[in-house]
Amino acid sequence: MKHRRFPTTALALLASATWPAVAADWPEVPVPEGAKGEIVSDDMLYNGLHMRTSRFTVPLPVDKVKAFYRDEWGRRMIDTPHRGKSVLGYPTRDAKHYITVELTQAGNSTQGQIGVMELPKKPPSADSIGAGFARMPDTTVAEDIVYLDTPARVRTISMVNRYSPQQNSDFYARNLAPKGYVREPAKTPCKTNSAECVVRYVNGDKRITVSSSKSQAGTVVIAVIE
């Protein structure tokens, strides 16, 4: 049986299509026969690293999909269980990119999330992740994503700390007001015992949405900057 490959710049996946390489700098990623999917982001920065992401669905169980990648990548493939999912990793032979495929069982099918990350000669500084966006003391930045293929270059920053959702909400209200941002009325007011607070700030054509919610790890804060 022949298997399909699709370049991460493809706008959609069709099982009957043969995808040509359109960007020599980005490797093609194999998918099993019958896979269908789409691009998620053709150009993004993930914690300072250039990355492309896509997803697919194939009518096969996870074990069959893992076996497919094991045949494709051999011993270089790394299989890591994570929160009930399987995350497959593969460093390309030229050491320029690292490919991840996150597999999730969905009924009789498998959903795959593909990421192709460009490996820099020098890793970005830890201080650059979340740089330029204020946060409360002792806040850890988990993800800093900039979508370069959107007109507004939307940026999403995910953080975690030990403060309450209301404390986080009040912090950003104080921090953003002097910068010209106006707090829009929330559908659900943020209170001392609130498990989640979602607030939107507007400054002309610029928008920032900050959501703070309780979790086992503390309070997760996600800021979407448009």
CSV table of C-alpha atoms in Angstrom, one decimal:
chain,number,residue,atom,x,y,z
A,1,MET,CA,0.0,0.0,0.0
A,2,LYS,CA,1.3,3.4,-0.9
A,3,HIS,CA,1.1,6.2,1.7
A,4,ARG,CA,0.5,9.9,1.1
A,5,ARG,CA,2.7,12.7,2.2
A,6,PHE,CA,1.6,16.3,2.5
A,7,PRO,CA,3.6,19.5,2.8
A,8,THR,CA,2.7,21.6,5.8
A,9,THR,CA,1.7,24.4,3.4
A,10,ALA,CA,-1.2,22.5,1.9
A,11,LEU,CA,-4.5,24.1,2.4
A,12,ALA,CA,-6.4,20.8,2.7
A,13,LEU,CA,-5.8,17.1,2.7
A,14,LEU,CA,-7.5,14.7,0.3
A,15,ALA,CA,-6.8,11.1,0.3
A,16,SER,CA,-6.8,10.9,-3.5
A,17,ALA,CA,-4.4,13.8,-4.0
A,18,THR,CA,-0.7,13.7,-4.5
A,19,TRP,CA,1.0,16.7,-2.9
A,20,PRO,CA,4.1,18.2,-4.5
A,21,ALA,CA,6.8,19.8,-2.3
A,22,VAL,CA,6.1,23.6,-2.3
A,23,ALA,CA,8.8,24.7,0.1
A,24,ALA,CA,12.1,23.1,0.1
A,25,ASP,CA,13.0,24.5,3.5
A,26,TRP,CA,10.1,22.6,5.2
A,27,PRO,CA,10.0,18.9,5.2
A,28,GLU,CA,7.0,16.9,4.0
A,29,VAL,CA,5.1,15.0,6.7
A,30,PRO,CA,3.8,11.4,6.0
A,31,VAL,CA,0.2,10.6,6.7
A,32,PRO,CA,-1.6,7.2,6.4
A,33,GLU,CA,-3.7,6.4,3.4
A,34,GLY,CA,-7.2,7.8,3.7
A,35,ALA,CA,-6.2,10.8,5.9
A,36,LYS,CA,-8.1,14.0,5.5
A,37,GLY,CA,-7.3,17.3,7.1
A,38,GLU,CA,-6.3,20.9,6.9
A,39,ILE,CA,-3.7,23.5,7.7
A,40,VAL,CA,-3.9,25.2,11.2
A,41,SER,CA,-1.2,27.8,10.8
A,42,ASP,CA,1.2,28.1,7.9
A,43,ASP,CA,3.5,30.5,9.7
A,44,MET,CA,3.8,31.0,13.5
A,45,LEU,CA,6.2,31.6,16.3
A,46,TYR,CA,6.0,29.1,19.2
A,47,ASN,CA,8.0,30.2,22.2
A,48,GLY,CA,10.3,32.1,19.7
A,49,LEU,CA,10.7,29.2,17.3
A,50,HIS,CA,9.2,29.2,13.7
A,51,MET,CA,6.6,26.5,13.3
A,52,ARG,CA,3.9,25.2,11.1
A,53,THR,CA,0.9,23.2,12.2
A,54,SER,CA,-1.8,21.0,10.6
A,55,ARG,CA,-4.3,18.3,11.5
A,56,PHE,CA,-5.8,15.2,10.0
A,57,THR,CA,-8.4,12.5,10.7
A,58,VAL,CA,-7.9,9.0,9.5
A,59,PRO,CA,-10.3,5.9,9.9
A,60,LEU,CA,-7.7,3.9,11.8
A,61,PRO,CA,-7.1,3.1,15.5
A,62,VAL,CA,-4.1,4.9,17.2
A,63,ASP,CA,-2.0,1.8,17.3
A,64,LYS,CA,-2.3,1.4,13.5
A,65,VAL,CA,-1.3,5.1,13.0
A,66,LYS,CA,1.7,4.7,15.4
A,67,ALA,CA,2.8,1.6,13.5
A,68,PHE,CA,2.6,3.6,10.2
A,69,TYR,CA,5.0,6.3,11.7
A,70,ARG,CA,7.2,3.6,13.1
A,71,ASP,CA,7.6,2.1,9.6
A,72,GLU,CA,8.3,5.6,8.2
A,73,TRP,CA,10.7,6.9,10.8
A,74,GLY,CA,12.2,3.8,12.5
A,75,ARG,CA,14.2,4.0,15.7
A,76,ARG,CA,14.5,7.8,15.4
A,77,MET,CA,10.8,8.1,16.4
A,78,ILE,CA,10.1,8.9,20.0
A,79,ASP,CA,6.7,7.8,21.5
A,80,THR,CA,5.7,9.8,24.6
A,81,PRO,CA,2.4,9.3,26.4
A,82,HIS,CA,0.9,12.6,27.5
A,83,ARG,CA,-2.5,13.1,29.2
A,84,GLY,CA,-4.1,10.1,27.5
A,85,LYS,CA,-2.7,10.9,24.1
A,86,SER,CA,0.4,9.7,22.2
A,87,VAL,CA,2.9,12.3,21.1
A,88,LEU,CA,5.3,11.1,18.4
A,89,GLY,CA,8.5,13.0,17.9
A,90,TYR,CA,11.0,12.8,15.0
A,91,PRO,CA,14.2,14.9,14.5
A,92,THR,CA,14.8,15.2,10.7
A,93,ARG,CA,18.1,13.8,9.5
A,94,ASP,CA,19.4,17.2,8.5
A,95,ALA,CA,18.8,18.4,12.1
A,96,LYS,CA,17.0,21.4,10.8
A,97,HIS,CA,13.5,20.5,12.0
A,98,TYR,CA,11.7,18.6,14.6
A,99,ILE,CA,8.3,17.0,13.8
A,100,THR,CA,5.7,16.1,16.4
A,101,VAL,CA,2.4,14.2,15.7
A,102,GLU,CA,-0.1,14.1,18.6
A,103,LEU,CA,-2.6,11.3,18.2
A,104,THR,CA,-6.0,11.1,19.8
A,105,GLN,CA,-8.5,8.3,19.5
A,106,ALA,CA,-11.9,9.6,18.3
A,107,GLY,CA,-14.4,6.7,18.0
A,108,ASN,CA,-13.2,4.4,15.2
A,109,SER,CA,-10.8,7.1,13.9
A,110,THR,CA,-7.6,8.8,15.0
A,111,GLN,CA,-7.2,12.6,15.1
A,112,GLY,CA,-3.6,13.8,14.4
A,113,GLN,CA,-2.1,17.2,15.2
A,114,ILE,CA,1.1,17.8,13.3
A,115,GLY,CA,3.8,20.4,14.2
A,116,VAL,CA,6.9,21.1,12.3
A,117,MET,CA,9.4,23.2,14.2
A,118,GLU,CA,12.5,24.9,12.8
A,119,LEU,CA,15.5,24.2,15.0
A,120,PRO,CA,17.6,27.3,15.4
A,121,LYS,CA,21.3,27.3,15.7
A,122,LYS,CA,20.9,29.2,19.0
A,123,PRO,CA,17.9,28.7,21.2
A,124,PRO,CA,15.8,31.8,22.0
A,125,SER,CA,16.4,33.3,25.4
A,126,ALA,CA,14.0,32.2,28.2
A,127,ASP,CA,13.4,35.9,28.9
A,128,SER,CA,12.0,36.5,25.4
A,129,ILE,CA,9.0,34.2,26.0
A,130,GLY,CA,6.2,36.5,27.1
A,131,ALA,CA,8.4,39.6,26.7
A,132,GLY,CA,6.6,42.9,26.4
A,133,PHE,CA,3.4,41.8,28.2
A,134,ALA,CA,3.0,42.5,31.9
A,135,ARG,CA,2.3,39.7,34.4
A,136,MET,CA,2.1,39.3,38.1
A,137,PRO,CA,5.2,38.4,40.2
A,138,ASP,CA,6.0,34.6,40.2
A,139,THR,CA,4.0,34.0,37.0
A,140,THR,CA,5.3,31.3,34.7
A,141,VAL,CA,4.9,31.7,31.0
A,142,ALA,CA,4.0,28.3,29.4
A,143,GLU,CA,3.4,29.3,25.8
A,144,ASP,CA,3.9,32.4,23.7
A,145,ILE,CA,2.4,32.0,20.2
A,146,VAL,CA,2.4,34.6,17.4
A,147,TYR,CA,0.3,33.8,14.3
A,148,LEU,CA,2.3,35.4,11.5
A,149,ASP,CA,-0.1,34.3,8.8
A,150,THR,CA,-2.9,36.5,10.2
A,151,PRO,CA,-3.2,40.2,9.2
A,152,ALA,CA,-3.2,41.3,12.9
A,153,ARG,CA,-0.4,38.9,13.9
A,154,VAL,CA,-2.5,37.6,16.8
A,155,ARG,CA,-0.5,36.7,19.8
A,156,THR,CA,-1.6,34.3,22.5
A,157,ILE,CA,0.3,34.0,25.8
A,158,SER,CA,-0.5,31.2,28.3
A,159,MET,CA,0.6,31.7,31.9
A,160,VAL,CA,0.1,30.2,35.3
A,161,ASN,CA,0.4,31.6,38.9
A,162,ARG,CA,-1.0,31.2,42.4
A,163,TYR,CA,-3.2,34.3,42.5
A,164,SER,CA,-7.0,34.2,42.2
A,165,PRO,CA,-8.8,34.9,38.9
A,166,GLN,CA,-10.0,38.2,40.4
A,167,GLN,CA,-6.5,39.2,41.5
A,168,ASN,CA,-5.3,38.6,37.9
A,169,SER,CA,-8.2,40.4,36.5
A,170,ASP,CA,-7.7,43.4,38.7
A,171,PHE,CA,-3.9,43.5,37.9
A,172,TYR,CA,-4.6,43.8,34.1
A,173,ALA,CA,-7.3,46.4,34.7
A,174,ARG,CA,-4.7,48.5,36.5
A,175,ASN,CA,-1.9,47.8,34.0
A,176,LEU,CA,-3.8,48.4,30.8
A,177,ALA,CA,-5.8,51.5,31.7
A,178,PRO,CA,-2.8,53.9,31.6
A,179,LYS,CA,-2.0,52.5,28.1
A,180,GLY,CA,-5.3,53.6,26.7
A,181,TYR,CA,-7.2,50.4,27.0
A,182,VAL,CA,-10.9,50.5,28.0
A,183,ARG,CA,-12.4,47.6,29.9
A,184,GLU,CA,-15.6,46.4,28.3
A,185,PRO,CA,-18.5,45.3,30.5
A,186,ALA,CA,-18.3,41.5,31.2
A,187,LYS,CA,-21.3,39.3,30.8
A,188,THR,CA,-20.4,37.7,34.2
A,189,PRO,CA,-18.9,40.0,36.8
A,190,CYS,CA,-15.6,38.9,38.3
A,191,LYS,CA,-15.9,38.4,42.0
A,192,THR,CA,-13.7,37.3,44.9
A,193,ASN,CA,-14.9,33.7,44.6
A,194,SER,CA,-15.1,33.5,40.8
A,195,ALA,CA,-13.6,30.4,39.3
A,196,GLU,CA,-13.1,32.2,36.0
A,197,CYS,CA,-12.9,35.8,34.9
A,198,VAL,CA,-12.9,36.8,31.3
A,199,VAL,CA,-12.3,40.5,30.5
A,200,ARG,CA,-11.9,42.3,27.1
A,201,TYR,CA,-10.0,45.5,26.7
A,202,VAL,CA,-10.2,47.8,23.6
A,203,ASN,CA,-8.0,50.6,22.5
A,204,GLY,CA,-9.0,51.8,19.0
A,205,ASP,CA,-8.6,48.9,16.7
A,206,LYS,CA,-6.5,47.0,19.2
A,207,ARG,CA,-8.0,44.4,21.5
A,208,ILE,CA,-6.8,42.3,24.4
A,209,THR,CA,-8.8,39.5,26.0
A,210,VAL,CA,-7.6,38.1,29.3
A,211,SER,CA,-9.1,35.0,30.8
A,212,SER,CA,-8.2,33.7,34.3
A,213,SER,CA,-9.4,30.3,35.5
A,214,LYS,CA,-8.7,28.0,38.4
A,215,SER,CA,-7.0,24.7,37.8
A,216,GLN,CA,-5.1,22.0,39.7
A,217,ALA,CA,-1.8,23.8,38.8
A,218,GLY,CA,-3.0,27.1,40.0
A,219,THR,CA,-4.7,29.9,38.0
A,220,VAL,CA,-4.3,29.6,34.2
A,221,VAL,CA,-4.1,33.0,32.5
A,222,ILE,CA,-4.5,33.3,28.8
A,223,ALA,CA,-4.1,36.6,27.0
A,224,VAL,CA,-5.1,37.0,23.4
A,225,ILE,CA,-3.6,40.2,21.9
A,226,GLU,CA,-5.0,41.4,18.6
